[in-house]
mmCIF file of N, CA and C in Angstrom:
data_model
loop_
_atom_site.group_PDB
_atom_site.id
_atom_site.type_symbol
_atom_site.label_atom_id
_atom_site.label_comp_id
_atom_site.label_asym_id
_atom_site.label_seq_id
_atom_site.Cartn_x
_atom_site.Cartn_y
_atom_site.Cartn_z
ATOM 1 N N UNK A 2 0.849 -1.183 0.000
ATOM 2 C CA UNK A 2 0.000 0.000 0.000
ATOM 3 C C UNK A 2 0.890 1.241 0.000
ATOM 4 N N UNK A 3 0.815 2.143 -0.656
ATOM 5 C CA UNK A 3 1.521 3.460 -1.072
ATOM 6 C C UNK A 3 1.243 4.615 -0.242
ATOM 7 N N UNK A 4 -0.166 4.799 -0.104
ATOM 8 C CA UNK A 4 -1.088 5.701 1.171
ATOM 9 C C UNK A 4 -0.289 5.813 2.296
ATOM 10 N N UNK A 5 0.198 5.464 3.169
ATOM 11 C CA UNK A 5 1.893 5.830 4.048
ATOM 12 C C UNK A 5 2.980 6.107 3.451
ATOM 13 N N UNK A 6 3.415 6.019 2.550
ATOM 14 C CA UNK A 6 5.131 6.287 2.316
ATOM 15 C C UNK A 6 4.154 7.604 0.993
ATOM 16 N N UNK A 7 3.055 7.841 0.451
ATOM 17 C CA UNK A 7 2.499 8.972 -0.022
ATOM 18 C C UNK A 7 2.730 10.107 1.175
ATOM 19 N N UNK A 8 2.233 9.606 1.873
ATOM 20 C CA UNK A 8 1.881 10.817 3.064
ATOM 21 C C UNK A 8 3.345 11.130 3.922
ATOM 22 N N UNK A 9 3.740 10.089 3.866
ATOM 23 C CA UNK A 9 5.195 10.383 4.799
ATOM 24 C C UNK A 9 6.286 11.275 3.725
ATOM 25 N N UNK A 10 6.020 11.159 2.291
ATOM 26 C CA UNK A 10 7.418 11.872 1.215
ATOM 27 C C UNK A 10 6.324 13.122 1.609
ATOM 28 N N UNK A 11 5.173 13.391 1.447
ATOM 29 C CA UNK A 11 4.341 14.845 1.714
ATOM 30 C C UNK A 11 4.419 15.652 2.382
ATOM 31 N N UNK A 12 5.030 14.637 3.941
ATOM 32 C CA UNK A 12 5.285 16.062 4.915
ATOM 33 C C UNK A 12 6.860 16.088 5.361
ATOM 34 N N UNK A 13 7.472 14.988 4.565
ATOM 35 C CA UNK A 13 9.277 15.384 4.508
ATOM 36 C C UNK A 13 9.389 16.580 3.652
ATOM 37 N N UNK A 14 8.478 16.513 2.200
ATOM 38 C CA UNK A 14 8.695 17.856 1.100
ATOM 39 C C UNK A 14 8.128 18.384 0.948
ATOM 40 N N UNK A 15 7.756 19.442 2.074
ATOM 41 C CA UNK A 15 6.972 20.784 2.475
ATOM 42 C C UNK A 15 6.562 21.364 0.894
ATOM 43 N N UNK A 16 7.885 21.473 0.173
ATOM 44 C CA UNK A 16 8.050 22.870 -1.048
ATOM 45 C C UNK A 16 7.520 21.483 -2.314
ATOM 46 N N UNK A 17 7.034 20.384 -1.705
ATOM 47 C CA UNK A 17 6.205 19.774 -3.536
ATOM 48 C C UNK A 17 4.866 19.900 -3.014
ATOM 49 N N UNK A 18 4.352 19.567 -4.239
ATOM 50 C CA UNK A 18 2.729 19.216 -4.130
ATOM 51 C C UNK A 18 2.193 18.201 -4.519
ATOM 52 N N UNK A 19 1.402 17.759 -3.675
ATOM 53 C CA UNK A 19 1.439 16.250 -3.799
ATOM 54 C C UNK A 19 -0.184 15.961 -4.005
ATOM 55 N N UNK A 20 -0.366 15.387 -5.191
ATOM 56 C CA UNK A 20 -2.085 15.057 -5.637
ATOM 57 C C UNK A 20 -2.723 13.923 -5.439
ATOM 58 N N UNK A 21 -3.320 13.411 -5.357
ATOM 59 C CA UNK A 21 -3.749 12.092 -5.475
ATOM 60 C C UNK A 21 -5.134 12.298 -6.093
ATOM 61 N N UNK A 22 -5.347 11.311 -7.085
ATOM 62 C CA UNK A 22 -6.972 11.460 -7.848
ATOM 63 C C UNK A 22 -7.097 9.828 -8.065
ATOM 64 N N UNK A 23 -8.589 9.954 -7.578
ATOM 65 C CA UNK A 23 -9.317 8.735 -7.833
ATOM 66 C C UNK A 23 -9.549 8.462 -9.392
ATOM 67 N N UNK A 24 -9.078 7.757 -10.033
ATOM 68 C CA UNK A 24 -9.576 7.661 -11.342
ATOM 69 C C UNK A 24 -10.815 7.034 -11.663
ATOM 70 N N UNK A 25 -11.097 6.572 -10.574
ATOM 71 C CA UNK A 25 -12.576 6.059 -10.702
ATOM 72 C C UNK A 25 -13.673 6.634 -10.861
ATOM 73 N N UNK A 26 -13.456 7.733 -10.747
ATOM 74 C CA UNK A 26 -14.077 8.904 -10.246
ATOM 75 C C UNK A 26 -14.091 10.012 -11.733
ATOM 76 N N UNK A 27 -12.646 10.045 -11.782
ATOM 77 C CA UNK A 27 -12.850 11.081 -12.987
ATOM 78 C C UNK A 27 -11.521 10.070 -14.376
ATOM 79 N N UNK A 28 -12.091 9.151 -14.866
ATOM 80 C CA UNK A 28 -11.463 8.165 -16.029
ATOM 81 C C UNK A 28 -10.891 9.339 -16.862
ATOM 82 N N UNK A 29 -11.694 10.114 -17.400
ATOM 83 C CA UNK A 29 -11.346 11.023 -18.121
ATOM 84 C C UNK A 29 -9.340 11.488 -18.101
ATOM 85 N N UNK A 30 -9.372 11.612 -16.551
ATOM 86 C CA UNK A 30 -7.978 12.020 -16.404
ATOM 87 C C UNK A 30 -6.825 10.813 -16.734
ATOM 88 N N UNK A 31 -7.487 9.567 -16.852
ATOM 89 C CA UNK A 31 -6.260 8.885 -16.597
ATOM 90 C C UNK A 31 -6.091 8.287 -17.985
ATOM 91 N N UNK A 32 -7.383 8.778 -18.289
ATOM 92 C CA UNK A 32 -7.232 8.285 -20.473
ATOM 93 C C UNK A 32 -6.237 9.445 -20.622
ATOM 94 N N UNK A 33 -6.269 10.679 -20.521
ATOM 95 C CA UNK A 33 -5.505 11.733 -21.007
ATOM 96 C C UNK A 33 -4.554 11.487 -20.587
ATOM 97 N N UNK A 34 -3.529 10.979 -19.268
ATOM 98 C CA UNK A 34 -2.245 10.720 -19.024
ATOM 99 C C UNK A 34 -1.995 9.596 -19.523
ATOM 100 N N UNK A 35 -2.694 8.563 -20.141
ATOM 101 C CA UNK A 35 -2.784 7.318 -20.470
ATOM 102 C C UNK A 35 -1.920 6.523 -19.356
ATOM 103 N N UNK A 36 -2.807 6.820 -17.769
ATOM 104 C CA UNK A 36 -2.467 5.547 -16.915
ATOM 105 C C UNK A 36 -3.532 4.353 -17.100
ATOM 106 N N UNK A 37 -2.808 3.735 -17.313
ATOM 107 C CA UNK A 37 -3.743 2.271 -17.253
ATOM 108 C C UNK A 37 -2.924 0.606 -16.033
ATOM 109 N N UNK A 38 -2.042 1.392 -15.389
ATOM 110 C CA UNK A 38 -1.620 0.654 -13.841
ATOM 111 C C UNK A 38 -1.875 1.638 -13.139
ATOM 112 N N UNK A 39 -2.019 0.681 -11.662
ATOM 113 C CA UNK A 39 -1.984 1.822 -10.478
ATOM 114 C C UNK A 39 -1.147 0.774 -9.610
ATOM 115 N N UNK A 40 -0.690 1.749 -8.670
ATOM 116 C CA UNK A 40 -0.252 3.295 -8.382
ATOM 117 C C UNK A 40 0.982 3.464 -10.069
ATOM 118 N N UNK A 41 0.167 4.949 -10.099
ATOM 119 C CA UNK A 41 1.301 5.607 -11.086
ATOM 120 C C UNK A 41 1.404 7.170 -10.521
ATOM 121 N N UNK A 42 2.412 7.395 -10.564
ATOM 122 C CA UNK A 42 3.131 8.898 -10.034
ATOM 123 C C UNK A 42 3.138 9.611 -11.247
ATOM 124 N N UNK A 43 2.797 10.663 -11.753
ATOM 125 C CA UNK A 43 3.575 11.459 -12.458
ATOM 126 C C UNK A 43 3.996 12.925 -11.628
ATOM 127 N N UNK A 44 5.177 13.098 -12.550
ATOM 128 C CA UNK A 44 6.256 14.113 -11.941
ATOM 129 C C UNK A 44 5.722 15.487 -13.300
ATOM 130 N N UNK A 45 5.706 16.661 -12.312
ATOM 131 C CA UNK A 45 5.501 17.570 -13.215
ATOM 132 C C UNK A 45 6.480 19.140 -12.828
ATOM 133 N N UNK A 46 7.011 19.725 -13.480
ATOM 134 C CA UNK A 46 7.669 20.650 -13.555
ATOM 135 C C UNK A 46 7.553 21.284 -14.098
ATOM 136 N N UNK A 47 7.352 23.300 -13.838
ATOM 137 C CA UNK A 47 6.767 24.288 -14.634
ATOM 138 C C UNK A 47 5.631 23.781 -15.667
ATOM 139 N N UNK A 48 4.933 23.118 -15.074
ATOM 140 C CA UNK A 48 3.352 22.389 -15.893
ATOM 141 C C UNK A 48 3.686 21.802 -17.142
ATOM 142 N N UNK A 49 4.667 20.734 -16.963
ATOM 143 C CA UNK A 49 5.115 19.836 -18.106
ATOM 144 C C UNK A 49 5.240 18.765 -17.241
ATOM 145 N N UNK A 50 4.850 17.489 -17.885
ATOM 146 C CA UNK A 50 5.523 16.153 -17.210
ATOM 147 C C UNK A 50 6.436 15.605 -17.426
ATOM 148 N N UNK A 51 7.806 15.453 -16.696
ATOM 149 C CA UNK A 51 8.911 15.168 -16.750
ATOM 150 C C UNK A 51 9.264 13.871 -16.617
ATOM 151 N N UNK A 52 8.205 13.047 -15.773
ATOM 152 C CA UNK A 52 8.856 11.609 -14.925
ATOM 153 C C UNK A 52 7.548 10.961 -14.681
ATOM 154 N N UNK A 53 7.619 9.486 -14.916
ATOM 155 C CA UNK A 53 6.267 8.837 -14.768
ATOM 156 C C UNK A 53 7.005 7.399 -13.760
ATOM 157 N N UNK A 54 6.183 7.430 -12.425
ATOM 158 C CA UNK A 54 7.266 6.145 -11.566
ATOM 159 C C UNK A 54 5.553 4.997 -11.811
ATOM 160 N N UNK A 55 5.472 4.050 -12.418
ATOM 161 C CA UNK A 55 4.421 2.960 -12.290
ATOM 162 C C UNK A 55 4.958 1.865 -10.747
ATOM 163 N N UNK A 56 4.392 1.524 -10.178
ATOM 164 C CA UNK A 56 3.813 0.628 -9.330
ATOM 165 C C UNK A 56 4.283 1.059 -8.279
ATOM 166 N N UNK A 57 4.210 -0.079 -7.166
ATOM 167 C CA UNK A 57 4.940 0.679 -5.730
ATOM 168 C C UNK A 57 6.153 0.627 -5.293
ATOM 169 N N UNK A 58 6.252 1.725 -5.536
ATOM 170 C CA UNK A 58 7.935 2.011 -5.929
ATOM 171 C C UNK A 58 9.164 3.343 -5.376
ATOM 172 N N UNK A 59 8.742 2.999 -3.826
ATOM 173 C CA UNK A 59 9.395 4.197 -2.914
ATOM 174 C C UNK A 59 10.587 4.787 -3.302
ATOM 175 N N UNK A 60 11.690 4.478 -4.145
ATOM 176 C CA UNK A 60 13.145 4.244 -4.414
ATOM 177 C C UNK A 60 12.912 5.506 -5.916
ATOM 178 N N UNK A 61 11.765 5.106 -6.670
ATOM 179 C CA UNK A 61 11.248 5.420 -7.852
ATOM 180 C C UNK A 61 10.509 7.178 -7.615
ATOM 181 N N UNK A 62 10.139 7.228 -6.306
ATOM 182 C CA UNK A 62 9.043 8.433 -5.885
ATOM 183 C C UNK A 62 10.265 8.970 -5.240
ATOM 184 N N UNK A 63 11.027 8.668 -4.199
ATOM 185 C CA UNK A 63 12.392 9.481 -3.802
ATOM 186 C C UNK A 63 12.672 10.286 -5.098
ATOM 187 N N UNK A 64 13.510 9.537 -6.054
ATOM 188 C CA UNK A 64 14.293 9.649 -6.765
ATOM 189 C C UNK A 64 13.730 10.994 -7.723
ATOM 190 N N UNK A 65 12.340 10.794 -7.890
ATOM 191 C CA UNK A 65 11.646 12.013 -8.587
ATOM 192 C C UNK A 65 11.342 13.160 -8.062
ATOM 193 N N UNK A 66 11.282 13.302 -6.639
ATOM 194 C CA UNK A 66 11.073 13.888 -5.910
ATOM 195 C C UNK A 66 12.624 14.981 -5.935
ATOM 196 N N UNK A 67 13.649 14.039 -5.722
ATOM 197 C CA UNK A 67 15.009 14.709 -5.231
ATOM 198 C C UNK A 67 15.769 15.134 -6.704
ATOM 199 N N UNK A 68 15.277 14.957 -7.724
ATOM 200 C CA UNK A 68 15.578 15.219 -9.073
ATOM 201 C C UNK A 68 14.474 16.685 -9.447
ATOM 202 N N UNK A 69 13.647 17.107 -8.816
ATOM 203 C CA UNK A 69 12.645 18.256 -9.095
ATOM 204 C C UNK A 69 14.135 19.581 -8.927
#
Protein backbone atom coordinates (compact mmCIF):
# COMPACT_ATOMS: atom_id res chain seq x y z
CA UNK A 1 0.00 0.00 0.00
CA UNK A 2 1.52 3.46 -1.07
CA UNK A 3 -1.09 5.70 1.17
CA UNK A 4 1.89 5.83 4.05
CA UNK A 5 5.13 6.29 2.32
CA UNK A 6 2.50 8.97 -0.02
CA UNK A 7 1.88 10.82 3.06
CA UNK A 8 5.19 10.38 4.80
CA UNK A 9 7.42 11.87 1.22
CA UNK A 10 4.34 14.84 1.71
CA UNK A 11 5.29 16.06 4.91
CA UNK A 12 9.28 15.38 4.51
CA UNK A 13 8.70 17.86 1.10
CA UNK A 14 6.97 20.78 2.48
CA UNK A 15 8.05 22.87 -1.05
CA UNK A 16 6.20 19.77 -3.54
CA UNK A 17 2.73 19.22 -4.13
CA UNK A 18 1.44 16.25 -3.80
CA UNK A 19 -2.09 15.06 -5.64
CA UNK A 20 -3.75 12.09 -5.48
CA UNK A 21 -6.97 11.46 -7.85
CA UNK A 22 -9.32 8.73 -7.83
CA UNK A 23 -9.58 7.66 -11.34
CA UNK A 24 -12.58 6.06 -10.70
CA UNK A 25 -14.08 8.90 -10.25
CA UNK A 26 -12.85 11.08 -12.99
CA UNK A 27 -11.46 8.17 -16.03
CA UNK A 28 -11.35 11.02 -18.12
CA UNK A 29 -7.98 12.02 -16.40
CA UNK A 30 -6.26 8.88 -16.60
CA UNK A 31 -7.23 8.29 -20.47
CA UNK A 32 -5.51 11.73 -21.01
CA UNK A 33 -2.25 10.72 -19.02
CA UNK A 34 -2.78 7.32 -20.47
CA UNK A 35 -2.47 5.55 -16.91
CA UNK A 36 -3.74 2.27 -17.25
CA UNK A 37 -1.62 0.65 -13.84
CA UNK A 38 -1.98 1.82 -10.48
CA UNK A 39 -0.25 3.29 -8.38
CA UNK A 40 1.30 5.61 -11.09
CA UNK A 41 3.13 8.90 -10.03
CA UNK A 42 3.58 11.46 -12.46
CA UNK A 43 6.26 14.11 -11.94
CA UNK A 44 5.50 17.57 -13.22
CA UNK A 45 7.67 20.65 -13.56
CA UNK A 46 6.77 24.29 -14.63
CA UNK A 47 3.35 22.39 -15.89
CA UNK A 48 5.11 19.84 -18.11
CA UNK A 49 5.52 16.15 -17.21
CA UNK A 50 8.91 15.17 -16.75
CA UNK A 51 8.86 11.61 -14.92
CA UNK A 52 6.27 8.84 -14.77
CA UNK A 53 7.27 6.15 -11.57
CA UNK A 54 4.42 2.96 -12.29
CA UNK A 55 3.81 0.63 -9.33
CA UNK A 56 4.94 0.68 -5.73
CA UNK A 57 7.94 2.01 -5.93
CA UNK A 58 9.39 4.20 -2.91
CA UNK A 59 13.14 4.24 -4.41
CA UNK A 60 11.25 5.42 -7.85
CA UNK A 61 9.04 8.43 -5.89
CA UNK A 62 12.39 9.48 -3.80
CA UNK A 63 14.29 9.65 -6.77
CA UNK A 64 11.65 12.01 -8.59
CA UNK A 65 11.07 13.89 -5.91
CA UNK A 66 15.01 14.71 -5.23
CA UNK A 67 15.58 15.22 -9.07
CA UNK A 68 12.65 18.26 -9.10
Amino acid sequence: QMTPIFSDLSSEHRDVLFLSVDIDNVRDVAQAYGISSLPTFKFFYGGREYQTVVGANRSGLEYGIESL
